[in-house]
Amino acid sequence: MPSRTVLVPLFDKVQSLDVTGPVEVFSGAALAVGSAATGYRVRTASLDGAPVRTSSGLTLVPDGALADAPAAHTLLVPGGQGTRSPDPRLVDWLREHAPRAERIVSVCTGAILLARAGLLDGRRATTHWAYCDRLAHDHPAIEVDPDPIFVRDGNVATSAGVTAGIDLALALVEEDHGRQAALTIARHLVVFLRRPGNQAQFSAQLAAQTARREPLREVQQWITEHPDDDLSVESLAARARLSPRHFARAFRSETGLTPGSYVERVRVEHARRLLEDTADGVEEISRASGYGTSEAMRRAFLKTLGTPPAEYRRRFHAVPGA
């Protein structure tokens, strides 16, 4: 299989990790597949071929100008502060040249550039959680999904903030060269292989607000560390040294979620990790996650994810050799 060209447009105030994260993944493919000739040919280009200054102050020197860039198999558009008021010439270049690529990929707010070029109209897409509302407001023709870390719609893929670009790049390597190649790269970079695209941008702890009062924060941590324990309102209230009624009211006020909703999120997240990363049986995982029975966990998965645990594992199991 011949090498595939990955072209990364650069611009001032680009987010450096949006560039270097996926580039390291694609560059590592030569080692993973045993031959540079069958890996990826990564090229970077700016509008005029001049160096660009990233949002963190680093200077990136491109391989050349976009006008002279080779035809891309995968066009990877990074994000960063420079997407807020982009150079119109960059948007025009994307509008004309992106459709020629076999795959169009954005990292973080690179989706804004794709949207401005009309490349996401009629498609489902995501971006960094802080800009999903803006993307949806400014481009109503796009179905913006704020939850997943990346979204595939046909030959267009969009991802959430920064490290989600690595997850997406690993998924593309797996698609091109198989799971073992992606696993080799992930091990080399010391990252997970791989967070599934529909994994939430936030963990249960990050999705909820952190309580202001220490007893409530301690309860949040306890829930996370003991999903299989008694997590009833009465039990959690006793741990916080509050009455059940006062605890429930205070917890919701300070975290934005009821205790029950928070517990449900933590348990689903815990079960998902075990299904993805272990060979434990569904019954064992259901007990370890606090459900008691596999049927209870199945109902929770259907309610939250729209898929039963067995199907979730089939799609996202990440244990080598599984």
PDB file of C-alpha atoms in Angstrom:
ATOM      1  CA  MET A   1       0.000   0.000   0.000  1.00  0.00           C
ATOM      2  CA  PRO A   2       1.556   3.360  -1.004  1.00  0.00           C
ATOM      3  CA  SER A   3       2.103   6.132   1.519  1.00  0.00           C
ATOM      4  CA  ARG A   4      -0.667   8.631   2.115  1.00  0.00           C
ATOM      5  CA  THR A   5       0.022  12.362   2.183  1.00  0.00           C
ATOM      6  CA  VAL A   6      -1.231  14.157   5.285  1.00  0.00           C
ATOM      7  CA  LEU A   7      -1.315  17.907   4.720  1.00  0.00           C
ATOM      8  CA  VAL A   8      -1.586  20.267   7.695  1.00  0.00           C
ATOM      9  CA  PRO A   9      -2.351  23.951   6.944  1.00  0.00           C
ATOM     10  CA  LEU A  10      -0.607  26.288   9.394  1.00  0.00           C
ATOM     11  CA  PHE A  11      -1.620  29.810  10.359  1.00  0.00           C
ATOM     12  CA  ASP A  12      -0.727  32.383  12.993  1.00  0.00           C
ATOM     13  CA  LYS A  13      -2.043  31.607  16.492  1.00  0.00           C
ATOM     14  CA  VAL A  14      -2.601  27.956  15.681  1.00  0.00           C
ATOM     15  CA  GLN A  15      -2.733  25.640  18.721  1.00  0.00           C
ATOM     16  CA  SER A  16       0.624  23.856  18.703  1.00  0.00           C
ATOM     17  CA  LEU A  17      -0.705  20.578  20.168  1.00  0.00           C
ATOM     18  CA  ASP A  18      -3.437  20.439  17.526  1.00  0.00           C
ATOM     19  CA  VAL A  19      -0.597  20.173  15.021  1.00  0.00           C
ATOM     20  CA  THR A  20       2.057  18.152  16.822  1.00  0.00           C
ATOM     21  CA  GLY A  21      -0.261  15.590  18.451  1.00  0.00           C
ATOM     22  CA  PRO A  22      -1.734  14.135  15.238  1.00  0.00           C
ATOM     23  CA  VAL A  23       1.550  14.663  13.363  1.00  0.00           C
ATOM     24  CA  GLU A  24       3.377  12.484  15.907  1.00  0.00           C
ATOM     25  CA  VAL A  25       0.742   9.777  15.417  1.00  0.00           C
ATOM     26  CA  PHE A  26       0.978   9.786  11.630  1.00  0.00           C
ATOM     27  CA  SER A  27       4.771  10.092  11.666  1.00  0.00           C
ATOM     28  CA  GLY A  28       4.974   7.099  13.988  1.00  0.00           C
ATOM     29  CA  ALA A  29       3.175   4.911  11.489  1.00  0.00           C
ATOM     30  CA  ALA A  30       6.389   4.217   9.566  1.00  0.00           C
ATOM     31  CA  LEU A  31       7.769   2.462  12.643  1.00  0.00           C
ATOM     32  CA  ALA A  32       4.479   0.717  13.345  1.00  0.00           C
ATOM     33  CA  VAL A  33       4.027  -0.711   9.842  1.00  0.00           C
ATOM     34  CA  GLY A  34       7.726  -1.367   9.313  1.00  0.00           C
ATOM     35  CA  SER A  35       8.202   0.832   6.265  1.00  0.00           C
ATOM     36  CA  ALA A  36       8.180   4.559   5.598  1.00  0.00           C
ATOM     37  CA  ALA A  37       6.968   3.782   2.083  1.00  0.00           C
ATOM     38  CA  THR A  38       3.663   2.446   3.403  1.00  0.00           C
ATOM     39  CA  GLY A  39       3.153   4.920   6.225  1.00  0.00           C
ATOM     40  CA  TYR A  40       2.273   8.589   5.838  1.00  0.00           C
ATOM     41  CA  ARG A  41       3.997  11.496   4.161  1.00  0.00           C
ATOM     42  CA  VAL A  42       3.306  14.418   6.510  1.00  0.00           C
ATOM     43  CA  ARG A  43       3.598  17.919   5.075  1.00  0.00           C
ATOM     44  CA  THR A  44       2.835  21.325   6.582  1.00  0.00           C
ATOM     45  CA  ALA A  45       2.124  24.510   4.667  1.00  0.00           C
ATOM     46  CA  SER A  46       1.186  28.105   5.403  1.00  0.00           C
ATOM     47  CA  LEU A  47      -0.434  30.576   3.039  1.00  0.00           C
ATOM     48  CA  ASP A  48       2.850  32.138   1.920  1.00  0.00           C
ATOM     49  CA  GLY A  49       5.265  29.483   3.119  1.00  0.00           C
ATOM     50  CA  ALA A  50       6.387  31.722   5.974  1.00  0.00           C
ATOM     51  CA  PRO A  51       6.858  30.554   9.596  1.00  0.00           C
ATOM     52  CA  VAL A  52       3.843  30.950  11.861  1.00  0.00           C
ATOM     53  CA  ARG A  53       3.690  31.779  15.547  1.00  0.00           C
ATOM     54  CA  THR A  54       1.464  29.516  17.623  1.00  0.00           C
ATOM     55  CA  SER A  55      -0.902  30.705  20.347  1.00  0.00           C
ATOM     56  CA  SER A  56       1.661  29.628  22.958  1.00  0.00           C
ATOM     57  CA  GLY A  57       4.466  31.587  21.307  1.00  0.00           C
ATOM     58  CA  LEU A  58       6.260  28.739  19.556  1.00  0.00           C
ATOM     59  CA  THR A  59       7.335  29.242  15.954  1.00  0.00           C
ATOM     60  CA  LEU A  60       6.527  26.534  13.400  1.00  0.00           C
ATOM     61  CA  VAL A  61       8.368  26.436  10.093  1.00  0.00           C
ATOM     62  CA  PRO A  62       6.222  24.922   7.318  1.00  0.00           C
ATOM     63  CA  ASP A  63       7.504  22.798   4.472  1.00  0.00           C
ATOM     64  CA  GLY A  64       6.238  25.345   2.000  1.00  0.00           C
ATOM     65  CA  ALA A  65       3.289  27.389   0.745  1.00  0.00           C
ATOM     66  CA  LEU A  66      -0.240  26.052   0.374  1.00  0.00           C
ATOM     67  CA  ALA A  67      -0.204  26.989  -3.299  1.00  0.00           C
ATOM     68  CA  ASP A  68       2.648  24.526  -3.821  1.00  0.00           C
ATOM     69  CA  ALA A  69       1.416  21.823  -1.444  1.00  0.00           C
ATOM     70  CA  PRO A  70       1.033  18.276  -2.735  1.00  0.00           C
ATOM     71  CA  ALA A  71      -2.377  16.712  -3.201  1.00  0.00           C
ATOM     72  CA  ALA A  72      -3.556  15.421   0.152  1.00  0.00           C
ATOM     73  CA  HIS A  73      -5.052  12.077   0.981  1.00  0.00           C
ATOM     74  CA  THR A  74      -5.860  13.456   4.464  1.00  0.00           C
ATOM     75  CA  LEU A  75      -6.255  17.178   5.009  1.00  0.00           C
ATOM     76  CA  LEU A  76      -5.865  17.890   8.728  1.00  0.00           C
ATOM     77  CA  VAL A  77      -7.003  21.349   9.844  1.00  0.00           C
ATOM     78  CA  PRO A  78      -5.865  22.345  13.355  1.00  0.00           C
ATOM     79  CA  GLY A  79      -7.548  24.873  15.634  1.00  0.00           C
ATOM     80  CA  GLY A  80      -6.438  27.650  17.921  1.00  0.00           C
ATOM     81  CA  GLN A  81      -6.988  31.328  18.475  1.00  0.00           C
ATOM     82  CA  GLY A  82      -6.265  31.984  14.814  1.00  0.00           C
ATOM     83  CA  THR A  83      -9.589  30.417  13.835  1.00  0.00           C
ATOM     84  CA  ARG A  84     -11.543  33.259  15.467  1.00  0.00           C
ATOM     85  CA  SER A  85     -10.760  35.768  12.710  1.00  0.00           C
ATOM     86  CA  PRO A  86      -9.043  33.726  10.021  1.00  0.00           C
ATOM     87  CA  ASP A  87      -7.348  35.074   6.943  1.00  0.00           C
ATOM     88  CA  PRO A  88     -10.015  34.974   4.188  1.00  0.00           C
ATOM     89  CA  ARG A  89      -7.416  33.505   1.846  1.00  0.00           C
ATOM     90  CA  LEU A  90      -7.142  30.424   4.075  1.00  0.00           C
ATOM     91  CA  VAL A  91     -10.905  29.923   4.051  1.00  0.00           C
ATOM     92  CA  ASP A  92     -10.944  30.332   0.259  1.00  0.00           C
ATOM     93  CA  TRP A  93      -8.125  27.805  -0.102  1.00  0.00           C
ATOM     94  CA  LEU A  94     -10.020  25.291   2.035  1.00  0.00           C
ATOM     95  CA  ARG A  95     -13.223  25.828   0.094  1.00  0.00           C
ATOM     96  CA  GLU A  96     -11.451  25.103  -3.200  1.00  0.00           C
ATOM     97  CA  HIS A  97      -8.960  22.406  -2.237  1.00  0.00           C
ATOM     98  CA  ALA A  98     -10.403  20.469   0.710  1.00  0.00           C
ATOM     99  CA  PRO A  99     -13.039  18.636  -1.372  1.00  0.00           C
ATOM    100  CA  ARG A 100     -10.214  17.105  -3.409  1.00  0.00           C
ATOM    101  CA  ALA A 101      -8.842  15.268  -0.370  1.00  0.00           C
ATOM    102  CA  GLU A 102     -10.043  11.750   0.369  1.00  0.00           C
ATOM    103  CA  ARG A 103     -10.395  12.634   4.048  1.00  0.00           C
ATOM    104  CA  ILE A 104     -11.011  15.984   5.697  1.00  0.00           C
ATOM    105  CA  VAL A 105     -10.145  16.171   9.393  1.00  0.00           C
ATOM    106  CA  SER A 106     -10.314  18.979  11.929  1.00  0.00           C
ATOM    107  CA  VAL A 107      -8.903  19.221  15.425  1.00  0.00           C
ATOM    108  CA  CYS A 108     -10.568  21.402  18.062  1.00  0.00           C
ATOM    109  CA  THR A 109     -11.702  24.744  16.594  1.00  0.00           C
ATOM    110  CA  GLY A 110     -10.370  23.775  13.196  1.00  0.00           C
ATOM    111  CA  ALA A 111     -14.025  22.864  12.682  1.00  0.00           C
ATOM    112  CA  ILE A 112     -14.776  26.593  12.576  1.00  0.00           C
ATOM    113  CA  LEU A 113     -12.534  26.933   9.520  1.00  0.00           C
ATOM    114  CA  LEU A 114     -14.245  23.991   7.836  1.00  0.00           C
ATOM    115  CA  ALA A 115     -17.619  25.520   8.656  1.00  0.00           C
ATOM    116  CA  ARG A 116     -16.647  28.895   7.213  1.00  0.00           C
ATOM    117  CA  ALA A 117     -15.621  27.128   4.025  1.00  0.00           C
ATOM    118  CA  GLY A 118     -19.031  25.413   3.848  1.00  0.00           C
ATOM    119  CA  LEU A 119     -17.519  21.958   4.282  1.00  0.00           C
ATOM    120  CA  LEU A 120     -19.676  20.926   7.249  1.00  0.00           C
ATOM    121  CA  ASP A 121     -23.105  21.961   5.944  1.00  0.00           C
ATOM    122  CA  GLY A 122     -25.581  19.114   6.288  1.00  0.00           C
ATOM    123  CA  ARG A 123     -23.152  17.110   8.388  1.00  0.00           C
ATOM    124  CA  ARG A 124     -22.855  16.102  12.031  1.00  0.00           C
ATOM    125  CA  ALA A 125     -19.777  17.591  13.675  1.00  0.00           C
ATOM    126  CA  THR A 126     -18.169  18.508  16.975  1.00  0.00           C
ATOM    127  CA  THR A 127     -15.504  20.876  18.267  1.00  0.00           C
ATOM    128  CA  HIS A 128     -14.098  22.014  21.591  1.00  0.00           C
ATOM    129  CA  TRP A 129     -16.934  22.127  24.126  1.00  0.00           C
ATOM    130  CA  ALA A 130     -16.475  25.869  24.701  1.00  0.00           C
ATOM    131  CA  TYR A 131     -17.214  26.635  21.027  1.00  0.00           C
ATOM    132  CA  CYS A 132     -20.021  24.190  20.222  1.00  0.00           C
ATOM    133  CA  ASP A 133     -22.753  26.744  20.910  1.00  0.00           C
ATOM    134  CA  ARG A 134     -21.043  29.317  18.730  1.00  0.00           C
ATOM    135  CA  LEU A 135     -20.554  26.826  15.910  1.00  0.00           C
ATOM    136  CA  ALA A 136     -24.227  25.839  16.051  1.00  0.00           C
ATOM    137  CA  HIS A 137     -25.392  29.477  16.202  1.00  0.00           C
ATOM    138  CA  ASP A 138     -23.198  30.708  13.364  1.00  0.00           C
ATOM    139  CA  HIS A 139     -23.789  27.686  11.126  1.00  0.00           C
ATOM    140  CA  PRO A 140     -27.328  26.326  11.589  1.00  0.00           C
ATOM    141  CA  ALA A 141     -26.880  23.947   8.650  1.00  0.00           C
ATOM    142  CA  ILE A 142     -24.471  21.891  10.805  1.00  0.00           C
ATOM    143  CA  GLU A 143     -25.721  19.313  13.319  1.00  0.00           C
ATOM    144  CA  VAL A 144     -23.367  20.131  16.209  1.00  0.00           C
ATOM    145  CA  ASP A 145     -22.935  17.393  18.814  1.00  0.00           C
ATOM    146  CA  PRO A 146     -21.126  18.800  21.890  1.00  0.00           C
ATOM    147  CA  ASP A 147     -20.588  15.476  23.664  1.00  0.00           C
ATOM    148  CA  PRO A 148     -18.255  13.117  21.755  1.00  0.00           C
ATOM    149  CA  ILE A 149     -14.501  13.523  21.473  1.00  0.00           C
ATOM    150  CA  PHE A 150     -14.719  12.992  17.734  1.00  0.00           C
ATOM    151  CA  VAL A 151     -17.376  12.516  15.055  1.00  0.00           C
ATOM    152  CA  ARG A 152     -17.146  10.800  11.679  1.00  0.00           C
ATOM    153  CA  ASP A 153     -19.610  11.805   8.952  1.00  0.00           C
ATOM    154  CA  GLY A 154     -18.685  10.341   5.613  1.00  0.00           C
ATOM    155  CA  ASN A 155     -15.174  11.394   4.680  1.00  0.00           C
ATOM    156  CA  VAL A 156     -15.231  14.313   7.138  1.00  0.00           C
ATOM    157  CA  ALA A 157     -14.099  13.895  10.741  1.00  0.00           C
ATOM    158  CA  THR A 158     -14.134  16.551  13.450  1.00  0.00           C
ATOM    159  CA  SER A 159     -12.705  16.290  16.956  1.00  0.00           C
ATOM    160  CA  ALA A 160     -12.887  18.050  20.289  1.00  0.00           C
ATOM    161  CA  GLY A 161     -10.083  19.896  22.027  1.00  0.00           C
ATOM    162  CA  VAL A 162      -6.358  19.187  21.716  1.00  0.00           C
ATOM    163  CA  THR A 163      -5.781  15.569  22.816  1.00  0.00           C
ATOM    164  CA  ALA A 164      -8.934  14.397  21.042  1.00  0.00           C
ATOM    165  CA  GLY A 165      -6.983  15.001  17.835  1.00  0.00           C
ATOM    166  CA  ILE A 166      -4.612  12.234  18.915  1.00  0.00           C
ATOM    167  CA  ASP A 167      -7.547   9.883  19.506  1.00  0.00           C
ATOM    168  CA  LEU A 168      -8.933  10.642  16.069  1.00  0.00           C
ATOM    169  CA  ALA A 169      -5.532  10.234  14.400  1.00  0.00           C
ATOM    170  CA  LEU A 170      -5.113   6.832  16.071  1.00  0.00           C
ATOM    171  CA  ALA A 171      -8.565   5.815  14.841  1.00  0.00           C
ATOM    172  CA  LEU A 172      -7.572   6.781  11.284  1.00  0.00           C
ATOM    173  CA  VAL A 173      -4.315   4.819  11.521  1.00  0.00           C
ATOM    174  CA  GLU A 174      -6.295   1.820  12.764  1.00  0.00           C
ATOM    175  CA  GLU A 175      -8.628   2.205   9.793  1.00  0.00           C
ATOM    176  CA  ASP A 176      -5.716   2.376   7.345  1.00  0.00           C
ATOM    177  CA  HIS A 177      -3.225  -0.080   8.826  1.00  0.00           C
ATOM    178  CA  GLY A 178      -5.034  -2.140  11.432  1.00  0.00           C
ATOM    179  CA  ARG A 179      -5.330  -2.190  15.158  1.00  0.00           C
ATOM    180  CA  GLN A 180      -1.834  -3.461  15.887  1.00  0.00           C
ATOM    181  CA  ALA A 181      -0.230  -0.508  14.109  1.00  0.00           C
ATOM    182  CA  ALA A 182      -2.330   1.961  16.076  1.00  0.00           C
ATOM    183  CA  LEU A 183      -1.541   0.112  19.295  1.00  0.00           C
ATOM    184  CA  THR A 184       2.197   0.292  18.592  1.00  0.00           C
ATOM    185  CA  ILE A 185       1.977   4.060  18.067  1.00  0.00           C
ATOM    186  CA  ALA A 186      -0.139   4.552  21.177  1.00  0.00           C
ATOM    187  CA  ARG A 187       2.336   2.601  23.288  1.00  0.00           C
ATOM    188  CA  HIS A 188       5.222   4.645  21.906  1.00  0.00           C
ATOM    189  CA  LEU A 189       3.425   7.903  22.736  1.00  0.00           C
ATOM    190  CA  VAL A 190       2.230   6.492  26.094  1.00  0.00           C
ATOM    191  CA  VAL A 191      -1.422   7.286  25.382  1.00  0.00           C
ATOM    192  CA  PHE A 192      -4.598   5.232  25.531  1.00  0.00           C
ATOM    193  CA  LEU A 193      -5.603   3.179  22.528  1.00  0.00           C
ATOM    194  CA  ARG A 194      -8.039   4.420  21.994  1.00  0.00           C
ATOM    195  CA  ARG A 195     -10.809   6.483  23.480  1.00  0.00           C
ATOM    196  CA  PRO A 196     -13.845   5.708  21.333  1.00  0.00           C
ATOM    197  CA  GLY A 197     -15.257   8.613  19.381  1.00  0.00           C
ATOM    198  CA  ASN A 198     -18.504   8.655  21.304  1.00  0.00           C
ATOM    199  CA  GLN A 199     -16.747   9.000  24.639  1.00  0.00           C
ATOM    200  CA  ALA A 200     -17.812  12.235  26.323  1.00  0.00           C
ATOM    201  CA  GLN A 201     -15.486  15.223  26.224  1.00  0.00           C
ATOM    202  CA  PHE A 202     -15.824  15.363  30.007  1.00  0.00           C
ATOM    203  CA  SER A 203     -15.602  12.643  32.604  1.00  0.00           C
ATOM    204  CA  ALA A 204     -18.454  12.527  35.090  1.00  0.00           C
ATOM    205  CA  GLN A 205     -16.369  14.543  37.541  1.00  0.00           C
ATOM    206  CA  LEU A 206     -15.521  17.244  35.013  1.00  0.00           C
ATOM    207  CA  ALA A 207     -19.023  17.409  33.577  1.00  0.00           C
ATOM    208  CA  ALA A 208     -20.395  18.332  36.984  1.00  0.00           C
ATOM    209  CA  GLN A 209     -19.335  21.356  38.926  1.00  0.00           C
ATOM    210  CA  THR A 210     -17.011  20.773  41.864  1.00  0.00           C
ATOM    211  CA  ALA A 211     -18.786  21.451  45.124  1.00  0.00           C
ATOM    212  CA  ARG A 212     -17.609  24.465  47.096  1.00  0.00           C
ATOM    213  CA  ARG A 213     -17.866  22.865  50.517  1.00  0.00           C
ATOM    214  CA  GLU A 214     -15.268  20.291  51.471  1.00  0.00           C
ATOM    215  CA  PRO A 215     -17.697  17.644  52.797  1.00  0.00           C
ATOM    216  CA  LEU A 216     -19.534  17.638  49.475  1.00  0.00           C
ATOM    217  CA  ARG A 217     -16.274  17.503  47.505  1.00  0.00           C
ATOM    218  CA  GLU A 218     -15.225  14.528  49.604  1.00  0.00           C
ATOM    219  CA  VAL A 219     -18.521  12.822  48.792  1.00  0.00           C
ATOM    220  CA  GLN A 220     -17.946  13.416  45.064  1.00  0.00           C
ATOM    221  CA  GLN A 221     -14.536  11.784  45.344  1.00  0.00           C
ATOM    222  CA  TRP A 222     -15.950   8.903  47.388  1.00  0.00           C
ATOM    223  CA  ILE A 223     -18.564   8.193  44.708  1.00  0.00           C
ATOM    224  CA  THR A 224     -15.873   8.089  42.033  1.00  0.00           C
ATOM    225  CA  GLU A 225     -13.638   5.740  44.019  1.00  0.00           C
ATOM    226  CA  HIS A 226     -16.426   3.454  45.292  1.00  0.00           C
ATOM    227  CA  PRO A 227     -19.049   3.022  42.534  1.00  0.00           C
ATOM    228  CA  ASP A 228     -19.975  -0.395  43.946  1.00  0.00           C
ATOM    229  CA  ASP A 229     -20.720   0.906  47.454  1.00  0.00           C
ATOM    230  CA  ASP A 230     -24.033   2.011  48.983  1.00  0.00           C
ATOM    231  CA  LEU A 231     -24.511   5.362  47.239  1.00  0.00           C
ATOM    232  CA  SER A 232     -28.029   6.099  48.386  1.00  0.00           C
ATOM    233  CA  VAL A 233     -28.851   9.661  49.402  1.00  0.00           C
ATOM    234  CA  GLU A 234     -29.108   8.531  53.014  1.00  0.00           C
ATOM    235  CA  SER A 235     -25.656   6.939  52.976  1.00  0.00           C
ATOM    236  CA  LEU A 236     -24.013   9.865  51.189  1.00  0.00           C
ATOM    237  CA  ALA A 237     -25.724  12.378  53.484  1.00  0.00           C
ATOM    238  CA  ALA A 238     -24.381  10.559  56.522  1.00  0.00           C
ATOM    239  CA  ARG A 239     -20.885  10.721  55.053  1.00  0.00           C
ATOM    240  CA  ALA A 240     -21.287  14.479  54.590  1.00  0.00           C
ATOM    241  CA  ARG A 241     -22.773  14.790  58.095  1.00  0.00           C
ATOM    242  CA  LEU A 242     -25.943  16.380  56.746  1.00  0.00           C
ATOM    243  CA  SER A 243     -29.593  15.390  56.780  1.00  0.00           C
ATOM    244  CA  PRO A 244     -30.686  13.626  53.560  1.00  0.00           C
ATOM    245  CA  ARG A 245     -32.911  16.543  52.581  1.00  0.00           C
ATOM    246  CA  HIS A 246     -30.225  19.166  53.239  1.00  0.00           C
ATOM    247  CA  PHE A 247     -27.590  17.053  51.483  1.00  0.00           C
ATOM    248  CA  ALA A 248     -29.685  16.506  48.340  1.00  0.00           C
ATOM    249  CA  ARG A 249     -30.507  20.201  48.089  1.00  0.00           C
ATOM    250  CA  ALA A 250     -26.909  21.331  48.705  1.00  0.00           C
ATOM    251  CA  PHE A 251     -25.411  18.746  46.328  1.00  0.00           C
ATOM    252  CA  ARG A 252     -27.628  19.819  43.455  1.00  0.00           C
ATOM    253  CA  SER A 253     -27.055  23.509  44.198  1.00  0.00           C
ATOM    254  CA  GLU A 254     -23.271  23.155  44.160  1.00  0.00           C
ATOM    255  CA  THR A 255     -22.736  20.546  41.429  1.00  0.00           C
ATOM    256  CA  GLY A 256     -25.685  21.154  39.112  1.00  0.00           C
ATOM    257  CA  LEU A 257     -26.776  17.511  39.384  1.00  0.00           C
ATOM    258  CA  THR A 258     -28.897  15.517  41.781  1.00  0.00           C
ATOM    259  CA  PRO A 259     -26.966  12.880  43.766  1.00  0.00           C
ATOM    260  CA  GLY A 260     -28.736  10.154  41.816  1.00  0.00           C
ATOM    261  CA  SER A 261     -27.785  11.636  38.435  1.00  0.00           C
ATOM    262  CA  TYR A 262     -24.181  12.048  39.502  1.00  0.00           C
ATOM    263  CA  VAL A 263     -23.991   8.456  40.754  1.00  0.00           C
ATOM    264  CA  GLU A 264     -25.508   7.184  37.507  1.00  0.00           C
ATOM    265  CA  ARG A 265     -22.935   9.043  35.411  1.00  0.00           C
ATOM    266  CA  VAL A 266     -20.044   7.744  37.506  1.00  0.00           C
ATOM    267  CA  ARG A 267     -21.280   4.160  37.342  1.00  0.00           C
ATOM    268  CA  VAL A 268     -21.833   4.211  33.585  1.00  0.00           C
ATOM    269  CA  GLU A 269     -18.398   5.734  33.061  1.00  0.00           C
ATOM    270  CA  HIS A 270     -16.786   3.131  35.320  1.00  0.00           C
ATOM    271  CA  ALA A 271     -18.548   0.290  33.500  1.00  0.00           C
ATOM    272  CA  ARG A 272     -17.546   1.696  30.120  1.00  0.00           C
ATOM    273  CA  ARG A 273     -13.876   1.754  31.103  1.00  0.00           C
ATOM    274  CA  LEU A 274     -14.029  -1.859  32.275  1.00  0.00           C
ATOM    275  CA  LEU A 275     -15.781  -2.959  29.091  1.00  0.00           C
ATOM    276  CA  GLU A 276     -13.195  -1.158  26.969  1.00  0.00           C
ATOM    277  CA  ASP A 277     -10.037  -2.085  28.860  1.00  0.00           C
ATOM    278  CA  THR A 278     -10.578  -5.463  30.565  1.00  0.00           C
ATOM    279  CA  ALA A 279     -11.698  -8.968  29.735  1.00  0.00           C
ATOM    280  CA  ASP A 280     -13.959  -9.140  32.810  1.00  0.00           C
ATOM    281  CA  GLY A 281     -17.388 -10.620  32.260  1.00  0.00           C
ATOM    282  CA  VAL A 282     -20.493  -8.447  32.071  1.00  0.00           C
ATOM    283  CA  GLU A 283     -21.833  -9.856  35.341  1.00  0.00           C
ATOM    284  CA  GLU A 284     -18.566  -9.053  37.110  1.00  0.00           C
ATOM    285  CA  ILE A 285     -18.458  -5.555  35.652  1.00  0.00           C
ATOM    286  CA  SER A 286     -22.057  -4.874  36.648  1.00  0.00           C
ATOM    287  CA  ARG A 287     -21.249  -5.748  40.273  1.00  0.00           C
ATOM    288  CA  ALA A 288     -17.990  -3.760  40.248  1.00  0.00           C
ATOM    289  CA  SER A 289     -19.861  -0.731  38.899  1.00  0.00           C
ATOM    290  CA  GLY A 290     -22.594  -0.850  41.512  1.00  0.00           C
ATOM    291  CA  TYR A 291     -25.452  -2.226  39.437  1.00  0.00           C
ATOM    292  CA  GLY A 292     -25.784  -5.562  41.166  1.00  0.00           C
ATOM    293  CA  THR A 293     -27.154  -7.314  38.098  1.00  0.00           C
ATOM    294  CA  SER A 294     -26.318  -7.273  34.416  1.00  0.00           C
ATOM    295  CA  GLU A 295     -29.920  -6.381  33.616  1.00  0.00           C
ATOM    296  CA  ALA A 296     -29.691  -3.214  35.732  1.00  0.00           C
ATOM    297  CA  MET A 297     -26.506  -2.221  33.903  1.00  0.00           C
ATOM    298  CA  ARG A 298     -28.122  -3.018  30.573  1.00  0.00           C
ATOM    299  CA  ARG A 299     -31.022  -0.664  31.346  1.00  0.00           C
ATOM    300  CA  ALA A 300     -28.597   2.082  32.371  1.00  0.00           C
ATOM    301  CA  PHE A 301     -26.597   1.693  29.146  1.00  0.00           C
ATOM    302  CA  LEU A 302     -29.691   1.760  26.980  1.00  0.00           C
ATOM    303  CA  LYS A 303     -30.913   4.880  28.750  1.00  0.00           C
ATOM    304  CA  THR A 304     -27.580   6.711  28.650  1.00  0.00           C
ATOM    305  CA  LEU A 305     -25.817   5.431  25.534  1.00  0.00           C
ATOM    306  CA  GLY A 306     -28.603   3.857  23.503  1.00  0.00           C
ATOM    307  CA  THR A 307     -26.709   0.567  23.230  1.00  0.00           C
ATOM    308  CA  PRO A 308     -26.463  -2.514  25.478  1.00  0.00           C
ATOM    309  CA  PRO A 309     -23.156  -3.370  27.223  1.00  0.00           C
ATOM    310  CA  ALA A 310     -22.404  -6.353  24.975  1.00  0.00           C
ATOM    311  CA  GLU A 311     -22.676  -4.241  21.827  1.00  0.00           C
ATOM    312  CA  TYR A 312     -20.659  -1.438  23.426  1.00  0.00           C
ATOM    313  CA  ARG A 313     -17.866  -3.905  24.198  1.00  0.00           C
ATOM    314  CA  ARG A 314     -17.952  -5.359  20.702  1.00  0.00           C
ATOM    315  CA  ARG A 315     -17.421  -1.913  19.202  1.00  0.00           C
ATOM    316  CA  PHE A 316     -14.911  -0.446  21.636  1.00  0.00           C
ATOM    317  CA  HIS A 317     -13.060  -3.266  23.349  1.00  0.00           C
ATOM    318  CA  ALA A 318      -9.389  -2.246  23.515  1.00  0.00           C
ATOM    319  CA  VAL A 319      -7.785  -5.344  25.000  1.00  0.00           C
ATOM    320  CA  PRO A 320      -4.978  -6.661  22.742  1.00  0.00           C
ATOM    321  CA  GLY A 321      -5.985  -9.810  20.969  1.00  0.00           C
ATOM    322  CA  ALA A 322      -9.677  -9.359  21.806  1.00  0.00           C
TER     323      ALA A 322
END
